[in-house]
Amino acid sequence: MIDKICPSVEVAIAGIKEGATIMVGGFGEAGSPIELIHALIDKGVGDLTIINNNAGNGAVGLAALIGAGQVRKIVCSYPRSSNSKIFSELYRRGEIELELVPQGTLAERIRAGGAGIPAFYTPTSLGTPLAEGKEVREIKGRNYVLEYNLTADIALIRAEKADTLGNLTYNKAARNFGPIMAMAATTTIVQAREVVQAGEINPEVVVTPGLFVDQIIEITNPAIESQLINEGVSYP
Amino acid sequence: MSESSGKTGLSRPQVAWRAAQDLVDGSVVNLGIGIPEMVADFVPDDRQIIYHTENGVLGFGPRPAPEDEDPDLINAGKKPVSLLPGASFFHHADSFAMIRGGHLDYCILGAMQVSEDGNLANWSTGAPDAIPAVGGAMDLVAGVPNVFIITDHVTRKGQPKLMKACTYPLTAVGVVKRVFTDYGVFDVTEKGFRITEIAPGLTVSEVEAKTDAPLEISDHLKLIETPSNI
């Protein structure tokens, strides 16, 4: 029988290995799976490649994971943060690698990774430093840049509701990268605010179908990143 | 020249007001972080504009009261927003399909430099110690048909920002349609910048002196008249 529900965050992330490539959902704090990230810090696995839109805020969540020295490389569109120097200091010291990707190209590379599309042509970044070294092809009279897909060993996602088969709904703009990262990773691990029995989510409102989800942990009251930052919390 | 008398030209809210007048009723618009966000405050009441934010909301409204803020409901600037009737949520790949697929009507962004051939530089100074960060700017300007820029006419050090050629790393090539500055309104045409409107208190030669590229002067050059309460 299919059973995707995990008894603890430790069990949920037990399979994450040193050197893994991990897609982490969220746009800033919206949709950030903060309990899963903190469990990853507790576990201590390193040499990670992280794919996220940003590079963390304050000294919690993704910023804390980077600060713990567990991240070798980050793939993102906007690593600057008004309230965190963790990434920028490591970057200036040459201790973390950055692959800067325009946000829409990042999303489409992830989507392509989940959809079995190895690469695609896009008008974004044409004629800019971010297109240097990339193949450019004229299609129907306009030039486009070739971009390759992104896949990952693991996706860490925050959802609003999950059923026991892994069908997901999200909360408002916390959806952002969750649905496409769930598609693009070999193993997708979800923290959901509420877990319900299969059949309790109307199939018409399922956003991520259950086949994209492997493991679920219920976190009824997830920490709110901006509140932690306002309280001066740094993790661990 | 009036440099000794302090700031010349329009205030930032006045520039935002002027840009808002050019948004056609029924448009879908993406406003960049910072000054461009002010445009929403000045859209005429008889026009319906739907706002898109690249992190996955169409139809958002102003910042709510503090007790109604939801950390999962923010705009691309990571500030809380409210929802208007008819709003929708979507994931990031769909959001950028809207952008890249040409489904938005306008984006209004800030700029470090704009060149007379419509090139835009607004994401990096290229300084060796800068943290490079691009966000969604390159996608927006590549896909949205009407790219408008709001910017001060000169830098804090008085250097021109309307250039013969950009010296900073580019965001995109040949995309800017119109530039709104504290000095006036400038269309980007095949012949370069054309000044179509000028701020009160300035002469065309004063604007030319602060512009790196040559200016074509519209036959119908107008004085910008802003409402007295802005």
Short mmCIF file of C-alpha atoms in Angstrom, two decimals:
data_model
loop_
_atom_site.label_atom_id
_atom_site.label_comp_id
_atom_site.label_asym_id
_atom_site.label_seq_id
_atom_site.Cartn_x
_atom_site.Cartn_y
_atom_site.Cartn_z
CA MET A 1 0.00 0.00 0.00
CA ILE A 2 1.12 3.53 -0.67
CA ASP A 3 2.13 5.36 2.48
CA LYS A 4 3.92 8.67 2.02
CA ILE A 5 3.35 10.04 5.51
CA CYS A 6 6.50 10.30 7.65
CA PRO A 7 6.48 10.27 11.46
CA SER A 8 9.10 13.04 11.81
CA VAL A 9 11.16 15.53 9.83
CA GLU A 10 14.24 13.43 10.60
CA VAL A 11 12.68 10.42 8.88
CA ALA A 12 11.45 12.60 6.01
CA ILE A 13 14.95 13.82 5.14
CA ALA A 14 16.88 10.69 6.16
CA GLY A 15 17.72 9.82 2.55
CA ILE A 16 19.46 13.12 1.71
CA LYS A 17 23.14 12.46 1.06
CA GLU A 18 26.34 14.51 1.03
CA GLY A 19 26.77 16.25 -2.34
CA ALA A 20 23.06 16.18 -3.20
CA THR A 21 21.41 18.68 -5.52
CA ILE A 22 18.35 20.07 -3.73
CA MET A 23 15.58 22.28 -5.06
CA VAL A 24 14.14 24.35 -2.22
CA GLY A 25 10.71 25.88 -2.79
CA GLY A 26 9.80 29.40 -1.81
CA PHE A 27 10.15 32.98 -2.99
CA GLY A 28 11.67 34.78 -0.05
CA GLU A 29 9.75 33.46 2.94
CA ALA A 30 6.54 32.67 1.02
CA GLY A 31 6.49 28.90 0.60
CA SER A 32 9.88 28.33 2.25
CA PRO A 33 9.91 24.84 3.85
CA ILE A 34 11.68 26.13 6.93
CA GLU A 35 11.29 23.06 9.18
CA LEU A 36 12.73 20.80 6.46
CA ILE A 37 15.67 23.20 5.96
CA HIS A 38 16.35 23.33 9.68
CA ALA A 39 16.25 19.52 9.84
CA LEU A 40 18.84 19.51 7.05
CA ILE A 41 21.07 21.77 9.17
CA ASP A 42 20.64 19.39 12.14
CA LYS A 43 21.55 16.44 9.90
CA GLY A 44 24.70 18.24 8.82
CA VAL A 45 25.08 16.91 5.27
CA GLY A 46 27.34 19.15 3.21
CA ASP A 47 28.67 19.83 -0.30
CA LEU A 48 25.10 20.60 -1.37
CA THR A 49 23.96 22.34 -4.53
CA ILE A 50 20.86 24.41 -3.75
CA ILE A 51 18.38 25.64 -6.35
CA ASN A 52 16.13 28.43 -5.05
CA ASN A 53 15.09 31.88 -6.22
CA ASN A 54 17.10 33.57 -3.48
CA ALA A 55 19.95 32.96 -1.04
CA GLY A 56 18.09 33.34 2.23
CA ASN A 57 17.13 36.03 4.70
CA GLY A 58 18.34 36.82 8.21
CA ALA A 59 20.11 33.90 9.86
CA VAL A 60 17.37 31.27 9.62
CA GLY A 61 16.16 28.85 6.95
CA LEU A 62 18.15 28.88 3.74
CA ALA A 63 20.53 31.61 4.98
CA ALA A 64 21.33 29.47 8.03
CA LEU A 65 21.97 26.40 5.84
CA ILE A 66 24.42 28.48 3.78
CA GLY A 67 25.92 29.93 6.97
CA ALA A 68 26.49 26.43 8.32
CA GLY A 69 28.86 25.84 5.40
CA GLN A 70 26.74 23.04 3.93
CA VAL A 71 26.22 24.64 0.53
CA ARG A 72 28.91 24.40 -2.16
CA LYS A 73 26.89 26.06 -4.92
CA ILE A 74 23.67 27.99 -5.28
CA VAL A 75 21.61 28.39 -8.45
CA CYS A 76 19.31 31.41 -8.10
CA SER A 77 18.08 34.65 -9.66
CA TYR A 78 18.40 37.11 -6.78
CA PRO A 79 20.93 36.37 -4.02
CA ARG A 80 20.91 39.87 -2.53
CA SER A 81 18.98 40.35 0.71
CA SER A 82 18.40 43.55 2.66
CA ASN A 83 18.63 41.70 5.97
CA SER A 84 21.28 39.01 5.48
CA LYS A 85 24.99 39.16 4.77
CA ILE A 86 25.57 35.41 5.06
CA PHE A 87 25.63 34.64 1.35
CA SER A 88 27.37 37.85 0.30
CA GLU A 89 30.27 37.39 2.74
CA LEU A 90 30.87 33.78 1.68
CA TYR A 91 30.59 34.79 -1.99
CA ARG A 92 33.12 37.62 -1.65
CA ARG A 93 35.52 35.22 0.07
CA GLY A 94 35.10 32.76 -2.80
CA GLU A 95 33.66 30.11 -0.48
CA ILE A 96 30.39 29.55 -2.34
CA GLU A 97 29.74 29.18 -6.04
CA LEU A 98 26.91 31.16 -7.69
CA GLU A 99 25.09 30.34 -10.92
CA LEU A 100 22.96 33.42 -11.59
CA VAL A 101 19.88 32.67 -13.71
CA PRO A 102 17.11 35.06 -14.78
CA GLN A 103 14.01 34.20 -12.77
CA GLY A 104 11.86 33.11 -15.70
CA THR A 105 14.69 31.06 -17.17
CA LEU A 106 15.16 29.44 -13.75
CA ALA A 107 11.46 28.53 -13.61
CA GLU A 108 11.42 27.20 -17.16
CA ARG A 109 14.62 25.19 -16.68
CA ILE A 110 13.00 23.54 -13.66
CA ARG A 111 9.72 22.99 -15.51
CA ALA A 112 11.63 21.48 -18.46
CA GLY A 113 13.53 19.22 -16.05
CA GLY A 114 10.26 17.78 -14.80
CA ALA A 115 8.70 17.57 -18.24
CA GLY A 116 11.40 15.58 -20.04
CA ILE A 117 12.57 18.52 -22.14
CA PRO A 118 16.40 18.64 -22.17
CA ALA A 119 16.79 22.25 -23.33
CA PHE A 120 14.90 25.14 -24.89
CA TYR A 121 15.46 28.45 -26.63
CA THR A 122 14.43 31.68 -24.90
CA PRO A 123 14.65 35.39 -25.76
CA THR A 124 15.62 36.20 -22.16
CA SER A 125 19.21 37.39 -21.59
CA LEU A 126 20.02 37.73 -25.30
CA GLY A 127 22.84 40.25 -25.74
CA THR A 128 23.67 40.33 -22.03
CA PRO A 129 26.54 38.94 -19.94
CA LEU A 130 24.27 36.07 -18.82
CA ALA A 131 24.15 34.76 -22.40
CA GLU A 132 27.92 34.70 -22.85
CA GLY A 133 29.19 31.33 -24.04
CA LYS A 134 25.68 30.06 -24.78
CA GLU A 135 24.42 28.93 -28.17
CA VAL A 136 22.28 31.54 -29.96
CA ARG A 137 19.96 30.47 -32.76
CA GLU A 138 17.74 32.47 -35.10
CA ILE A 139 14.20 31.13 -35.21
CA LYS A 140 11.55 32.86 -37.34
CA GLY A 141 13.68 35.97 -37.62
CA ARG A 142 14.50 36.46 -33.95
CA ASN A 143 17.51 35.31 -31.95
CA TYR A 144 17.17 33.06 -28.91
CA VAL A 145 19.51 31.69 -26.26
CA LEU A 146 19.80 27.95 -25.59
CA GLU A 147 19.20 26.99 -21.95
CA TYR A 148 19.47 23.48 -20.47
CA ASN A 149 17.02 22.01 -18.01
CA LEU A 150 17.53 21.59 -14.27
CA THR A 151 16.81 18.44 -12.31
CA ALA A 152 17.59 17.54 -8.71
CA ASP A 153 17.98 14.61 -6.35
CA ILE A 154 15.62 16.19 -3.84
CA ALA A 155 12.91 18.85 -3.72
CA LEU A 156 11.86 20.36 -0.40
CA ILE A 157 8.41 21.93 -0.68
CA ARG A 158 5.93 23.60 1.66
CA ALA A 159 2.27 22.93 0.90
CA GLU A 160 -0.96 23.91 2.63
CA LYS A 161 -2.74 20.58 2.45
CA ALA A 162 -1.56 17.12 1.43
CA ASP A 163 -3.52 13.91 1.20
CA THR A 164 -2.05 10.47 1.88
CA LEU A 165 -1.38 9.95 -1.85
CA GLY A 166 0.58 13.20 -2.06
CA ASN A 167 -1.95 15.42 -3.78
CA LEU A 168 -1.17 19.02 -2.78
CA THR A 169 -2.75 22.42 -2.47
CA TYR A 170 -0.80 25.58 -1.59
CA ASN A 171 -1.47 28.82 0.27
CA LYS A 172 -1.73 31.90 -1.95
CA ALA A 173 1.63 33.07 -3.39
CA ALA A 174 3.44 30.34 -1.43
CA ARG A 175 2.77 28.17 -4.48
CA ASN A 176 5.56 29.82 -6.53
CA PHE A 177 8.23 27.18 -7.33
CA GLY A 178 6.57 24.26 -5.48
CA PRO A 179 4.64 22.62 -8.32
CA ILE A 180 7.54 22.68 -10.81
CA MET A 181 10.21 21.63 -8.30
CA ALA A 182 8.02 18.68 -7.24
CA MET A 183 8.12 17.60 -10.89
CA ALA A 184 11.84 18.04 -11.42
CA ALA A 185 13.28 16.15 -8.45
CA THR A 186 13.85 12.42 -8.07
CA THR A 187 12.51 12.55 -4.51
CA THR A 188 10.06 15.25 -3.43
CA ILE A 189 9.65 15.84 0.30
CA VAL A 190 6.73 17.99 1.41
CA GLN A 191 5.94 19.72 4.66
CA ALA A 192 2.18 20.34 4.76
CA ARG A 193 0.20 22.32 7.30
CA GLU A 194 -2.52 19.69 7.20
CA VAL A 195 -2.52 16.04 6.11
CA VAL A 196 -5.86 14.49 5.14
CA GLN A 197 -7.03 11.13 3.82
CA ALA A 198 -7.07 10.47 0.08
CA GLY A 199 -10.40 11.67 -1.23
CA GLU A 200 -10.65 14.64 1.10
CA ILE A 201 -9.14 17.10 -1.40
CA ASN A 202 -11.47 17.84 -4.30
CA PRO A 203 -9.67 16.57 -7.43
CA GLU A 204 -10.68 19.82 -9.16
CA VAL A 205 -8.50 21.88 -6.82
CA VAL A 206 -5.41 19.63 -6.63
CA VAL A 207 -2.44 21.74 -7.78
CA THR A 208 0.33 19.13 -7.55
CA PRO A 209 -0.87 15.61 -8.41
CA GLY A 210 0.31 12.98 -5.94
CA LEU A 211 2.63 11.12 -8.29
CA PHE A 212 5.12 13.99 -8.01
CA VAL A 213 5.32 13.63 -4.22
CA ASP A 214 7.24 10.98 -2.30
CA GLN A 215 7.27 11.89 1.38
CA ILE A 216 5.07 14.08 3.54
CA ILE A 217 5.48 15.45 7.02
CA GLU A 218 2.70 17.36 8.75
CA ILE A 219 3.89 20.64 10.31
CA THR A 220 0.77 22.22 11.72
CA ASN A 221 2.30 25.53 12.78
CA PRO A 222 5.32 26.24 10.59
CA ALA A 223 7.70 28.94 11.79
CA ILE A 224 7.32 32.27 9.99
CA GLU A 225 10.69 33.39 8.70
CA SER A 226 10.12 37.14 9.06
CA GLN A 227 8.93 36.68 12.66
CA LEU A 228 12.08 34.71 13.52
CA ILE A 229 14.20 37.42 11.91
CA ASN A 230 12.37 40.18 13.79
CA GLU A 231 12.99 38.28 17.02
CA GLY A 232 16.71 38.10 16.19
CA VAL A 233 16.71 34.29 15.98
CA SER A 234 19.62 32.59 14.31
CA TYR A 235 19.43 28.86 13.65
CA PRO A 236 20.44 26.51 15.19
CA MET B 1 20.98 76.84 -15.61
CA SER B 2 19.21 76.62 -12.32
CA GLU B 3 21.49 74.22 -10.41
CA SER B 4 22.04 76.75 -7.66
CA SER B 5 18.32 76.82 -6.92
CA GLY B 6 18.29 73.11 -5.96
CA LYS B 7 16.20 70.33 -7.46
CA THR B 8 14.77 71.00 -10.90
CA GLY B 9 11.96 69.19 -12.64
CA LEU B 10 9.29 66.78 -11.41
CA SER B 11 9.21 65.03 -8.04
CA ARG B 12 9.19 61.22 -8.06
CA PRO B 13 5.44 61.03 -7.35
CA GLN B 14 4.89 63.45 -10.23
CA VAL B 15 6.93 61.23 -12.56
CA ALA B 16 4.92 58.20 -11.39
CA TRP B 17 1.70 60.15 -11.96
CA ARG B 18 2.82 61.07 -15.49
CA ALA B 19 3.65 57.42 -16.32
CA ALA B 20 0.29 56.26 -14.97
CA GLN B 21 -1.55 58.46 -17.49
CA ASP B 22 -0.17 56.32 -20.35
CA LEU B 23 -1.61 52.99 -19.13
CA VAL B 24 -4.61 52.09 -21.26
CA ASP B 25 -7.84 50.96 -19.56
CA GLY B 26 -8.04 47.18 -19.25
CA SER B 27 -4.26 46.59 -19.33
CA VAL B 28 -2.29 43.97 -17.45
CA VAL B 29 0.75 45.63 -15.90
CA ASN B 30 3.86 44.55 -14.01
CA LEU B 31 5.43 47.27 -11.87
CA GLY B 32 9.06 46.98 -10.79
CA ILE B 33 10.21 47.31 -7.21
CA GLY B 34 10.60 50.83 -5.81
CA ILE B 35 9.49 54.00 -7.60
CA PRO B 36 7.58 52.10 -10.35
CA GLU B 37 5.29 50.68 -7.63
CA MET B 38 4.08 54.27 -7.02
CA VAL B 39 2.44 54.30 -10.46
CA ALA B 40 -0.50 52.27 -9.08
CA ASP B 41 -1.40 55.19 -6.78
CA PHE B 42 -1.99 57.52 -9.72
CA VAL B 43 -3.97 55.54 -12.29
CA PRO B 44 -7.11 57.52 -13.21
CA ASP B 45 -10.21 56.19 -11.41
CA ASP B 46 -12.07 55.43 -14.63
CA ARG B 47 -9.44 52.92 -15.79
CA GLN B 48 -9.25 49.30 -14.67
CA ILE B 49 -5.70 47.98 -14.50
CA ILE B 50 -4.85 44.40 -13.48
CA TYR B 51 -1.51 44.07 -11.73
CA HIS B 52 0.74 41.05 -12.22
CA THR B 53 3.58 40.11 -9.90
CA GLU B 54 6.08 37.56 -11.12
CA ASN B 55 5.94 35.48 -7.94
CA GLY B 56 2.51 34.26 -8.99
CA VAL B 57 -0.39 36.65 -8.39
CA LEU B 58 -2.65 38.38 -10.89
CA GLY B 59 -5.07 40.98 -9.58
CA PHE B 60 -3.43 42.08 -6.35
CA GLY B 61 -4.21 45.34 -4.57
CA PRO B 62 -2.60 47.70 -2.05
CA ARG B 63 -0.76 46.70 1.10
CA PRO B 64 -3.34 45.53 3.66
CA ALA B 65 -3.71 46.63 7.26
CA PRO B 66 -1.01 44.99 9.43
CA GLU B 67 -3.50 42.54 10.98
CA ASP B 68 -4.49 41.31 7.50
CA GLU B 69 -0.94 40.69 6.25
CA ASP B 70 -0.08 37.11 5.24
CA PRO B 71 3.60 36.18 4.78
CA ASP B 72 2.43 33.88 1.97
CA LEU B 73 0.82 36.77 0.08
CA ILE B 74 3.57 39.12 -1.07
CA ASN B 75 4.71 40.86 -4.25
CA ALA B 76 8.02 40.54 -6.07
CA GLY B 77 9.48 43.11 -3.69
CA LYS B 78 8.54 40.69 -0.89
CA LYS B 79 6.07 43.21 0.56
CA PRO B 80 2.56 42.16 1.73
CA VAL B 81 -0.26 42.81 -0.75
CA SER B 82 -4.05 42.35 -0.73
CA LEU B 83 -6.25 40.58 -3.27
CA LEU B 84 -8.87 42.27 -5.45
CA PRO B 85 -12.00 40.46 -6.65
CA GLY B 86 -11.06 38.13 -9.50
CA ALA B 87 -7.47 37.56 -8.39
CA SER B 88 -5.67 34.31 -9.21
CA PHE B 89 -2.58 32.37 -8.17
CA PHE B 90 -0.25 30.36 -10.40
CA HIS B 91 3.19 28.77 -10.23
CA HIS B 92 6.38 30.42 -11.40
CA ALA B 93 6.63 28.74 -14.81
CA ASP B 94 3.09 29.91 -15.66
CA SER B 95 3.88 33.38 -14.32
CA PHE B 96 6.84 33.70 -16.67
CA ALA B 97 4.85 32.15 -19.52
CA MET B 98 2.54 35.15 -19.08
CA ILE B 99 5.57 37.45 -19.22
CA ARG B 100 7.64 35.80 -21.93
CA GLY B 101 4.61 34.79 -23.96
CA GLY B 102 3.61 38.42 -24.45
CA HIS B 103 0.40 38.22 -22.39
CA LEU B 104 1.13 41.33 -20.32
CA ASP B 105 0.67 44.79 -21.81
CA TYR B 106 3.18 46.93 -19.91
CA CYS B 107 6.07 46.64 -17.53
CA ILE B 108 7.45 49.71 -15.79
CA LEU B 109 10.95 49.39 -14.39
CA GLY B 110 13.75 51.50 -13.02
CA ALA B 111 17.04 51.95 -14.86
CA MET B 112 20.70 52.66 -14.30
CA GLN B 113 21.09 53.58 -17.98
CA VAL B 114 19.00 53.54 -21.16
CA SER B 115 20.60 53.95 -24.57
CA GLU B 116 19.16 55.71 -27.61
CA ASP B 117 18.63 52.35 -29.32
CA GLY B 118 16.47 51.12 -26.43
CA ASN B 119 19.10 49.08 -24.63
CA LEU B 120 18.54 48.82 -20.89
CA ALA B 121 21.03 48.43 -18.03
CA ASN B 122 19.34 48.02 -14.67
CA TRP B 123 20.75 44.99 -12.84
CA SER B 124 24.47 45.38 -12.25
CA THR B 125 27.17 48.01 -12.16
CA GLY B 126 29.64 45.30 -13.10
CA ALA B 127 31.79 46.25 -10.10
CA PRO B 128 34.01 43.34 -9.07
CA ASP B 129 32.76 43.23 -5.46
CA ALA B 130 29.05 43.61 -6.34
CA ILE B 131 26.72 40.70 -5.64
CA PRO B 132 25.12 40.05 -9.03
CA ALA B 133 21.32 39.75 -8.85
CA VAL B 134 18.94 39.89 -11.81
CA GLY B 135 15.54 38.62 -10.61
CA GLY B 136 12.87 38.75 -13.30
CA ALA B 137 14.02 41.91 -15.11
CA MET B 138 15.56 40.17 -18.12
CA ASP B 139 12.42 38.08 -18.69
CA LEU B 140 10.08 41.05 -18.32
CA VAL B 141 11.84 43.24 -20.84
CA ALA B 142 12.28 40.34 -23.28
CA GLY B 143 8.59 39.45 -23.28
CA VAL B 144 6.40 42.43 -22.42
CA PRO B 145 5.56 44.50 -25.51
CA ASN B 146 5.59 47.94 -23.84
CA VAL B 147 8.64 48.47 -21.66
CA PHE B 148 8.45 51.83 -19.85
CA ILE B 149 11.23 53.19 -17.67
CA ILE B 150 10.95 55.57 -14.73
CA THR B 151 14.25 57.08 -13.65
CA ASP B 152 15.95 60.21 -12.44
CA HIS B 153 17.36 61.98 -15.48
CA VAL B 154 20.86 62.03 -13.99
CA THR B 155 22.68 60.04 -11.31
CA ARG B 156 23.31 61.38 -7.81
CA LYS B 157 26.66 62.56 -9.11
CA GLY B 158 24.98 64.38 -12.00
CA GLN B 159 25.95 61.91 -14.71
CA PRO B 160 23.49 61.35 -17.58
CA LYS B 161 21.44 58.14 -17.60
CA LEU B 162 20.03 58.56 -21.12
CA MET B 163 23.04 57.40 -23.08
CA LYS B 164 24.40 57.15 -26.59
CA ALA B 165 25.47 53.66 -25.46
CA CYS B 166 25.14 51.95 -22.07
CA THR B 167 28.39 51.45 -20.18
CA TYR B 168 26.91 49.07 -17.57
CA PRO B 169 26.12 45.39 -18.29
CA LEU B 170 22.92 45.13 -20.32
CA THR B 171 19.58 43.74 -19.18
CA ALA B 172 18.35 43.54 -22.78
CA VAL B 173 18.92 44.96 -26.25
CA GLY B 174 16.48 47.30 -28.00
CA VAL B 175 13.48 46.89 -25.70
CA VAL B 176 12.69 50.28 -24.11
CA LYS B 177 9.76 52.16 -25.66
CA ARG B 178 9.42 55.20 -23.40
CA VAL B 179 11.33 56.86 -20.57
CA PHE B 180 9.77 59.06 -17.89
CA THR B 181 12.23 61.24 -15.97
CA ASP B 182 12.08 64.27 -13.70
CA TYR B 183 13.02 66.28 -16.82
CA GLY B 184 10.43 64.99 -19.29
CA VAL B 185 9.01 62.18 -21.39
CA PHE B 186 11.22 60.55 -24.02
CA ASP B 187 10.16 58.10 -26.71
CA VAL B 188 12.74 55.70 -28.09
CA THR B 189 12.42 55.85 -31.87
CA GLU B 190 14.46 54.52 -34.78
CA LYS B 191 16.29 57.85 -34.72
CA GLY B 192 17.01 57.77 -30.98
CA PHE B 193 15.46 59.69 -28.10
CA ARG B 194 12.61 62.07 -28.93
CA ILE B 195 11.54 64.45 -26.19
CA THR B 196 7.76 64.76 -26.32
CA GLU B 197 7.07 66.49 -23.00
CA ILE B 198 9.18 68.68 -20.76
CA ALA B 199 8.97 69.47 -17.05
CA PRO B 200 8.13 73.01 -15.92
CA GLY B 201 11.12 75.25 -15.31
CA LEU B 202 13.42 73.55 -17.80
CA THR B 203 14.50 74.45 -21.30
CA VAL B 204 15.26 71.91 -24.00
CA SER B 205 18.88 73.00 -24.04
CA GLU B 206 19.12 72.35 -20.30
CA VAL B 207 17.75 68.84 -20.85
CA GLU B 208 20.15 68.28 -23.75
CA ALA B 209 23.07 69.32 -21.55
CA LYS B 210 22.17 66.54 -19.09
CA THR B 211 21.61 63.88 -21.77
CA ASP B 212 24.47 61.85 -23.24
CA ALA B 213 22.64 61.11 -26.49
CA PRO B 214 21.34 63.68 -28.99
CA LEU B 215 17.65 64.57 -28.61
CA GLU B 216 15.10 64.87 -31.37
CA ILE B 217 12.53 67.48 -30.35
CA SER B 218 8.90 66.61 -31.02
CA ASP B 219 6.99 69.02 -33.24
CA HIS B 220 4.30 68.87 -30.56
CA LEU B 221 6.52 69.30 -27.50
CA LYS B 222 4.28 69.80 -24.48
CA LEU B 223 4.74 71.15 -20.99
CA ILE B 224 3.89 68.55 -18.32
CA GLU B 225 1.09 69.80 -16.11
CA THR B 226 0.69 67.73 -12.98
CA PRO B 227 -2.25 68.02 -10.56
CA SER B 228 -1.55 70.48 -7.76
CA ASN B 229 -2.04 67.84 -5.02
CA ILE B 230 0.80 65.57 -6.23
#
